[in-house]
Short mmCIF file of C-alpha atoms in Angstrom, two decimals:
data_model
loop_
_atom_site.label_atom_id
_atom_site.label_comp_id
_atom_site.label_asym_id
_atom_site.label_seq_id
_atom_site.Cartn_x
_atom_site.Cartn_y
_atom_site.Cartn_z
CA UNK A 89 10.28 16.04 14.01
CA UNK A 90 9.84 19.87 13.83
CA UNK A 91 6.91 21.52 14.96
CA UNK A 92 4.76 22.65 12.03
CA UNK A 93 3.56 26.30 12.21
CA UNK A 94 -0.65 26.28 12.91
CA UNK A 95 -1.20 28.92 10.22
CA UNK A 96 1.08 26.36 7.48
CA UNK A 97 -1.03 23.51 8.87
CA UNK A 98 -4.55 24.87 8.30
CA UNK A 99 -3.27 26.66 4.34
CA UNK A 100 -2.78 22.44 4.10
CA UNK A 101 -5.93 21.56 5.19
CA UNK A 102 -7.48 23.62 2.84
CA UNK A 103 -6.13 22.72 -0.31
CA UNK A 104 -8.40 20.62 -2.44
CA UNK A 105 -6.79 16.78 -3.32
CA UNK A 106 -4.37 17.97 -6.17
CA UNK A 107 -2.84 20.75 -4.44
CA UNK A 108 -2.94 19.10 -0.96
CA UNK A 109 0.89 18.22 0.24
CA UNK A 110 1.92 17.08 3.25
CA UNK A 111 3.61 20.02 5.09
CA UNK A 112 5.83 18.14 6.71
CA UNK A 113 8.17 14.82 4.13
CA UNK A 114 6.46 12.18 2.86
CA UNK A 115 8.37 8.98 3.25
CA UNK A 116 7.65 5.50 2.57
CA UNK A 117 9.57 3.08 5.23
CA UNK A 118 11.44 1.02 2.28
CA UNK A 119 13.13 -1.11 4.50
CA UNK A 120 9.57 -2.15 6.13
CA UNK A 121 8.41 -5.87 5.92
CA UNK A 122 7.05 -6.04 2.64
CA UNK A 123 3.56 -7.63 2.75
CA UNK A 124 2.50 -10.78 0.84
CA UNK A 125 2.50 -10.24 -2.76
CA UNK A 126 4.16 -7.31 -3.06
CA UNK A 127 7.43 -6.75 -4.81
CA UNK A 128 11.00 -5.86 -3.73
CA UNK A 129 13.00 -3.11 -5.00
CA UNK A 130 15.54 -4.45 -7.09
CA UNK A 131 19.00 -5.04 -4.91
CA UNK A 132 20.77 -2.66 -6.52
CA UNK A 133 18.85 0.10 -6.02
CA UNK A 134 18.08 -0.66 -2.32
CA UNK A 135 21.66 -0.66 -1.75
CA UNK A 136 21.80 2.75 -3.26
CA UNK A 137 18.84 3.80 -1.06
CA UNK A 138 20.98 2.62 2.28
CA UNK A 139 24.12 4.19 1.27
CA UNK A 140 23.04 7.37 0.15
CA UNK A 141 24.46 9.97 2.76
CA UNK A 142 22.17 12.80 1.33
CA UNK A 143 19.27 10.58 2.72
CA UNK A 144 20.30 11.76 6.34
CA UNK A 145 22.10 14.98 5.68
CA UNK A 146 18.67 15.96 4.09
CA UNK A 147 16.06 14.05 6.16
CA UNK A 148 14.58 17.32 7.35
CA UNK A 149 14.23 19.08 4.02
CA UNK A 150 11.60 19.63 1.59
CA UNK A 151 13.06 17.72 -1.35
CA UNK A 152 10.42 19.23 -4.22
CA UNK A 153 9.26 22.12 -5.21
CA UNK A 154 5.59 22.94 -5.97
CA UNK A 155 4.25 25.17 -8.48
CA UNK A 156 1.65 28.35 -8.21
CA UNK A 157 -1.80 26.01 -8.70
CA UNK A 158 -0.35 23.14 -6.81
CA UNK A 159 1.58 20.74 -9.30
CA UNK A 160 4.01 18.66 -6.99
CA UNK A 161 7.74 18.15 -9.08
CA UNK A 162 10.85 16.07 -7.91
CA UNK A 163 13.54 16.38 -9.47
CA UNK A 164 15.56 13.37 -8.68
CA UNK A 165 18.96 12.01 -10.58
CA UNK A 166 18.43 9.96 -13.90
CA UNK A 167 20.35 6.88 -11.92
CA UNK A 168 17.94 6.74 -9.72
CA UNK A 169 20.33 6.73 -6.65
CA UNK A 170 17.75 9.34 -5.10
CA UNK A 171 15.00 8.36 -5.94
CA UNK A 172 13.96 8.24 -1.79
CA UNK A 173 12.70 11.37 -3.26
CA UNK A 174 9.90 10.28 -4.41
CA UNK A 175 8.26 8.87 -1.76
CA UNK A 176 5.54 12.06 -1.81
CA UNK A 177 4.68 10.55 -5.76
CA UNK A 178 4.01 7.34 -4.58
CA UNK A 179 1.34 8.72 -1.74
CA UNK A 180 -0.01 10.89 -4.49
CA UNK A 181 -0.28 8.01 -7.54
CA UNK A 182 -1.87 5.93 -4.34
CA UNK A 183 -4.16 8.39 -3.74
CA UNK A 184 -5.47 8.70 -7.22
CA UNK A 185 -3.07 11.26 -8.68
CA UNK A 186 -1.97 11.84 -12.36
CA UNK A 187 1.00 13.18 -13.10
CA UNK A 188 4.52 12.35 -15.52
CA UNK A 189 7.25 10.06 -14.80
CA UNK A 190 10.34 9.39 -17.30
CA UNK A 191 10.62 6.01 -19.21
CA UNK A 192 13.61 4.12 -20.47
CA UNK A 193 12.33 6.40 -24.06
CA UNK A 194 9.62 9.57 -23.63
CA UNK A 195 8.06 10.46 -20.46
CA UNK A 196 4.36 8.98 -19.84
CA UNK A 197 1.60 10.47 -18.39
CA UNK A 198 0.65 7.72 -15.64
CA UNK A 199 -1.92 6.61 -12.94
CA UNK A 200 -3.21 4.37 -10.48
CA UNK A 201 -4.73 0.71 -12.93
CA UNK A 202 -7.48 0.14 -10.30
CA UNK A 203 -8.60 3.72 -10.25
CA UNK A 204 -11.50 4.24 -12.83
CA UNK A 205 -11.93 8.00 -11.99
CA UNK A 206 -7.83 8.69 -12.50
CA UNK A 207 -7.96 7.22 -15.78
CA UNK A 208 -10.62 9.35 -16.91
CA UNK A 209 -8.96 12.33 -15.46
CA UNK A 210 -5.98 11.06 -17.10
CA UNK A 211 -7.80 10.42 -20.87
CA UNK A 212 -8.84 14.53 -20.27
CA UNK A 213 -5.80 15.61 -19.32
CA UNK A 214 -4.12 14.31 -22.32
CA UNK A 215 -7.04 15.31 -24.79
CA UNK A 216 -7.74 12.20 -25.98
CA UNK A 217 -11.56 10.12 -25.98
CA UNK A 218 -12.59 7.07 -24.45
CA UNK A 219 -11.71 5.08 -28.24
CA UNK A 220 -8.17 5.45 -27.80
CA UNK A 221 -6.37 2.71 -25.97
CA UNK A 222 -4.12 2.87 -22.88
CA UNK A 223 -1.06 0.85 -21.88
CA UNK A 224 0.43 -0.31 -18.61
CA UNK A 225 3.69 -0.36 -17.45
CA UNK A 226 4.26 -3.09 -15.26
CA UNK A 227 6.62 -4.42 -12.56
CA UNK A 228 7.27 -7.90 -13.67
CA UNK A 229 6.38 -10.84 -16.31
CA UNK A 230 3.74 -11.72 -13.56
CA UNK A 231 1.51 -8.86 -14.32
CA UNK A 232 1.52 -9.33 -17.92
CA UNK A 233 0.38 -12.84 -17.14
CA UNK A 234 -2.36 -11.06 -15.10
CA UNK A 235 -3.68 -8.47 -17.17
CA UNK A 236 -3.31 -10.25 -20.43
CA UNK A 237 -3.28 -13.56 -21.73
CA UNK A 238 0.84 -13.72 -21.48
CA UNK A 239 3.27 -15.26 -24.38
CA UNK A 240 3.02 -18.33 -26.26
CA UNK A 241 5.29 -21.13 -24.73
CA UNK A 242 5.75 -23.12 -27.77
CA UNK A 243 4.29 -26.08 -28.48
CA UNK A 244 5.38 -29.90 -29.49
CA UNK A 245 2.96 -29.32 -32.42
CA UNK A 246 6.19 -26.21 -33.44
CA UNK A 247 5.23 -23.35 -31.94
CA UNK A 248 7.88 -21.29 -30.87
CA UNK A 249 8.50 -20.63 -27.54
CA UNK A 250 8.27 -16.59 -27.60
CA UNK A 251 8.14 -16.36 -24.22
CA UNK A 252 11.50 -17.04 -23.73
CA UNK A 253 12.97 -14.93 -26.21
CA UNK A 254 10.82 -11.93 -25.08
CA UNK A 255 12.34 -12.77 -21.67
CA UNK A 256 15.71 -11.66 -22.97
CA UNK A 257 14.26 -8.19 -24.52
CA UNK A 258 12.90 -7.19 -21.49
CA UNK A 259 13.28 -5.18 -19.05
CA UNK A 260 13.59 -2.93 -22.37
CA UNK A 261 12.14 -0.47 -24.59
CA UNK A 262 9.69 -2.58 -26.27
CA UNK A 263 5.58 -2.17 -25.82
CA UNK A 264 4.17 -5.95 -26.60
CA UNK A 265 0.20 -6.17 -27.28
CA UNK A 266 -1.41 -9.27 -26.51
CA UNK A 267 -4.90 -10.08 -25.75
CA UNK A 268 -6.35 -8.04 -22.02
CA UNK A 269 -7.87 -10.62 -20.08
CA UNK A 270 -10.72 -9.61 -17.55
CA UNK A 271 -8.48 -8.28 -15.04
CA UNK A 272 -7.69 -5.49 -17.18
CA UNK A 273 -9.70 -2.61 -16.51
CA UNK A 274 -12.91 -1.80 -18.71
CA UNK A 275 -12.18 1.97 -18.73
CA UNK A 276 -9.35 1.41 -20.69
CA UNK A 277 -10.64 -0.44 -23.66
CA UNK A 278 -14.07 0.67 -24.60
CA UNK A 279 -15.82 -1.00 -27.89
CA UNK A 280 -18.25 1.13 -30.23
CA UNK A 281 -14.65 2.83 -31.82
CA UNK A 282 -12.60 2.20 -34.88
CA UNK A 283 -9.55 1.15 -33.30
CA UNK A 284 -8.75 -2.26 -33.73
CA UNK A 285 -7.18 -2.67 -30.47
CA UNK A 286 -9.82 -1.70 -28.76
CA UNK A 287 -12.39 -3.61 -30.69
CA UNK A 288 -10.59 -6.98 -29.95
CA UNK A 289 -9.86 -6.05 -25.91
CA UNK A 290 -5.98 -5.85 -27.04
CA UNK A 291 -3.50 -4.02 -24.73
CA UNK A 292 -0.20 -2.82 -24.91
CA UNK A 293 2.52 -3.87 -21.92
CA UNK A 294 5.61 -2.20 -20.82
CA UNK A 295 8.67 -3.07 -18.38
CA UNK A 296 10.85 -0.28 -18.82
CA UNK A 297 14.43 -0.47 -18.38
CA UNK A 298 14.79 3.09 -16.77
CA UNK A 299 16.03 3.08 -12.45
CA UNK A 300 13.10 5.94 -11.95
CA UNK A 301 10.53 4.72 -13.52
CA UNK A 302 11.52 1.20 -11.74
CA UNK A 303 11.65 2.63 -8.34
CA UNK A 304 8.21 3.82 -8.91
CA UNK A 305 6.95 0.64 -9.72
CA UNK A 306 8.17 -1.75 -7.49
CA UNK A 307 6.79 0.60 -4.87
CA UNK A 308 3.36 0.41 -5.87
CA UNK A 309 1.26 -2.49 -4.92
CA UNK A 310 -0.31 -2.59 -8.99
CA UNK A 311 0.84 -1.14 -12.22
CA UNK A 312 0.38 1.69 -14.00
CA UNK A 313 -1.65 2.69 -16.78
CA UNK A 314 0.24 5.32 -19.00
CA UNK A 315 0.31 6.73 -22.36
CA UNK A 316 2.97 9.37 -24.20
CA UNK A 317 3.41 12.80 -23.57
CA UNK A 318 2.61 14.78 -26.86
CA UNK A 319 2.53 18.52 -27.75
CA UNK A 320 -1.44 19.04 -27.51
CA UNK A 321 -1.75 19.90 -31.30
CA UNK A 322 1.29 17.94 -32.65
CA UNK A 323 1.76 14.31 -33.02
CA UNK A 324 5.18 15.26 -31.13
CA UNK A 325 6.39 13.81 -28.18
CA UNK A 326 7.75 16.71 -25.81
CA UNK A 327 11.34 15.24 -24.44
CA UNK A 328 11.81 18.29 -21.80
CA UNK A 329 10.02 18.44 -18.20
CA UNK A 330 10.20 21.77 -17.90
CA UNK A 331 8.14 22.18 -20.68
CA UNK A 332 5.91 19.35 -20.10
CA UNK A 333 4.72 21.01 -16.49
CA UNK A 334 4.56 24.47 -18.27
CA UNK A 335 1.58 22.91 -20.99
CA UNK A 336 0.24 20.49 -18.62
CA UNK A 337 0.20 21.82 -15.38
CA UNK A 338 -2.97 24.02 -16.56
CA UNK A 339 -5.36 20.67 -17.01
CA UNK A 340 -4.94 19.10 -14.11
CA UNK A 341 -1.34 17.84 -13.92
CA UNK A 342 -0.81 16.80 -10.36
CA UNK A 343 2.87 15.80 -10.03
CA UNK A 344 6.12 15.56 -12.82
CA UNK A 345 8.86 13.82 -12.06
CA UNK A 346 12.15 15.48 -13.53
CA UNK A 347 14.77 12.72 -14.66
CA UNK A 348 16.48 15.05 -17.33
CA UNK A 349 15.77 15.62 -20.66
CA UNK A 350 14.80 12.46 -22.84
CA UNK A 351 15.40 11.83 -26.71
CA UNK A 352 12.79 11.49 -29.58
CA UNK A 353 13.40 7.68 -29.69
CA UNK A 354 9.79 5.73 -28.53
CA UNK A 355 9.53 2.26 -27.79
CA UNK A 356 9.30 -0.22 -30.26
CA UNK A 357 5.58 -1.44 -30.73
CA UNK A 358 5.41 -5.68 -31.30
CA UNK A 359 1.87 -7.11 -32.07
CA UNK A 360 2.19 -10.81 -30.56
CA UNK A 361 -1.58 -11.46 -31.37
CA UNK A 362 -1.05 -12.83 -34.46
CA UNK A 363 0.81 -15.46 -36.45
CA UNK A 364 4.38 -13.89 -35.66
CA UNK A 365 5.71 -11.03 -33.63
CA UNK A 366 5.19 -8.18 -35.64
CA UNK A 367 6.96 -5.37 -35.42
CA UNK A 368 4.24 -2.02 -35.97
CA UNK A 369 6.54 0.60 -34.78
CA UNK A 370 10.12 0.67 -35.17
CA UNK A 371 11.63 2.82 -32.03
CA UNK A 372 14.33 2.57 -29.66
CA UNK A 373 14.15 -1.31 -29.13
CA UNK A 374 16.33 -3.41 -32.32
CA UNK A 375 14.20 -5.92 -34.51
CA UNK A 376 15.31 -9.04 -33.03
CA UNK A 377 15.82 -12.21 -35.18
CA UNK A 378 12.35 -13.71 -34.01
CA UNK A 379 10.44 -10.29 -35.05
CA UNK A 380 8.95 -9.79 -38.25
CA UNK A 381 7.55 -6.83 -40.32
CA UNK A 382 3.92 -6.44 -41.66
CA UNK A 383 5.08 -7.12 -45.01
CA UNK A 384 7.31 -9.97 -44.22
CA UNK A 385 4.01 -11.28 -42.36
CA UNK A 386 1.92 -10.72 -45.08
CA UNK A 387 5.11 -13.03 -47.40
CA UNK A 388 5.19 -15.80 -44.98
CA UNK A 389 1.29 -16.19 -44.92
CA UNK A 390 0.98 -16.06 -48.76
CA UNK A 391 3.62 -18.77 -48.83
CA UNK A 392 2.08 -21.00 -46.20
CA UNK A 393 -1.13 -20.52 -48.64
CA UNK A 394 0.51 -21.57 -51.41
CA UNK A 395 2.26 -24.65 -49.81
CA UNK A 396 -1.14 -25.68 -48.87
#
C-alpha cells in the first residue's frame, strides 16, 4: 500500500466523526467467511463483484469524492456492478452515520436500527419530530419476522394465507405495516402523538428491489431505518442527488450515494393490520388481486355486518 503523507494523516485525525475519512480506501473483504447469522450477497451480484476488472485497475484510487464540510458521495452505477464502491458507506452507516441511498422508487434518508443517537440525528436532519414514524428496510422475510409480528399464514378456520402471496410481491416496491414487536426500536415509535401508527406500535417494512440499495444491505449485519427524501418545505420528494447533497449536506448529511436520477413514483403503502390488505397509498407497486381499498374494506365489513 502507498505511504500516506504525515501532514494528510494528521488533517485526518483531526476531523470530527462526520468529516473523518479514511485517507487511504476503505474496503470490506466480501469474499471473507461470513460469520454466523449474517447474510450473503446475493449470487449475482458477487459474481459481478469478482469479475469486475475496474476492481483491480482501480484498487489504488480514491473512488468518491467529498464535499467542502465533509459529506462523503459515491457515485456508483444504477446496476450495481460497482457497488465495491461502497465499502467506505458501509464503515460510515456502521459507525453511526446518516446519509442517502437510492431505493427501487425515491431515495431514503437511512441509518444504523440499533443506533438510538443516529436516529435522532436522522429525525433532525430531515425536520421532522419524534410523532412521526420511521420505516426499515430490511434484508430478508426474516427480519420482518423479527421486528414485527410477520404475515398471517392462513388458517383452517379460512384465513388466507397472505404470507405467501406477499412472498411473490417482494423483493418490490411495496412498504407493508404490521404490528412492531419489542425488537423494534423505541426511538422510532413514540406514543403521546396523533398518529395512529405510532399510537398502536405499527411499523412500516421494506425489501427493495433496487442492486444498490441491496448491496448495502446484505452487507450490514441489521437493517436500516429510513424515511423519504422531501424538499424541506414541500411535501415533494426530490428525485436528483445532486440536489439532495446541495439542501442536505448543510444539516448534517454525512454520506449520499449517487445511483442516477430516480422518478416521482413511491412505494405502494399496504396496511396488513387489519381485516384485509389495504392498500393506503397507491405508488409504484400494482394492486394485486388479494389487496383491497379503504372503501372496498369499509363494503366488505358492512356486508359481513349485515350477513350477521
Amino acid at each position: 500500500m502507498a505511504a500516506v503523507d504525515p501532514a494528510t494523516a494528521a488533517s485526518f485525525s483531526r476531523l470530527s466523526f462526520r468529516r473523518a475519512v479514511c485517507p487511504s480506501p476503505l474496503r470490506l473483504p466480501l469474499s471473507r467467511a461470513v460469520a454466523p447469522g449474517r447474510l450473503r450477497a446475493s449470487s449475482t451480484v458477487v459474481a459481478l463483484h469478482k469479475r469486475n476488472p475496474k476492481r483491480l485497475k482501480y484498487a489504488a484510487e480514491r473512488q468518491f469524492t467529498r464535499g467542502d464540510t465533509g459529506m462523503l458521495r459515491v457515485q456508483v452505477e444504477p446496476s450495481g456492478e460497482d457497488f465495491w464502491k461502497m465499502d467506505p458507506i458501509i464503515d460510515l452507516i456502521n459507525r453511526g452515520a446518516v446519509g442517502v441511498i437510492p431505493t427501487d422508487t425515491v431515495y431514503s434518508i437511512v441509518c444504523d436500527l440499533s443506533n438510538n443517537e443516529s436516529i435522532d440525528r436522522l429525525r433532525r436532519v430531515k425536520g421532522i419530530g419524534d410523532s412521526k414514524p420511521l420505516s426499515i428496510l430490511c434484508r430478508s422475510l426474516r427480519d420482518i419476522d423479527t421486528y414485527t409480528t410477520g404475515f398471517p399464514r392462513g388458517t383452517n378456520q379460512g384465513q388466507a394465507n397472505i404470507f405467501r402471496a406477499v412472498k411473490r410481491a417482494i423483493p418490490g416496491p411495496y412498504t407493508f405495516i404490521l404490528p412492531a414487536t419489542k425488537q423494534f426500536p423505541k426511538q422510532c415509535i413514540k406514543h403521546g402523538s396523533s398518529t395512529r401508527y405510532a399510537k398502536r406500535r405499527q411499523v412500516g417494512v421494506r425489501i427493495p428491489d433496487d442492486p444498490i440499495c441491496q448491496a448495502i444491505l446484505q452487507n450490514l449485519d441489521e437493517p436500516l431505518i429510513c424515511t423519504s427524501v422531501k424538499y424541506l418545505s414541500e411535501d415533494e420528494w426530490i428525485l436528483d442527488p445532486v440536489i439532495i447533497a446541495d439542501l442536505y449536506e448543510p444539516l448534517g448529511l454525512d454520506f449520499i450515494v449517487d445511483g442516477g436520477p430516480r422518478i416521482a413514483d413511491p412505494s405502494t403503502v399496504v396496511d396488513m393490520t387489519g381485516t384485509s390488505p389495504t392498500v393506503i397509498r397507491q405508488g409504484k407497486g400494482p394492486k394485486l388481486d388479494w389487496m383491497v381499498t379503504k372503501g372496498e374494506e369499509e363494503a366488505q365489513s358492512m356486508y359481513a355486518l349485515k350477513g350477521a
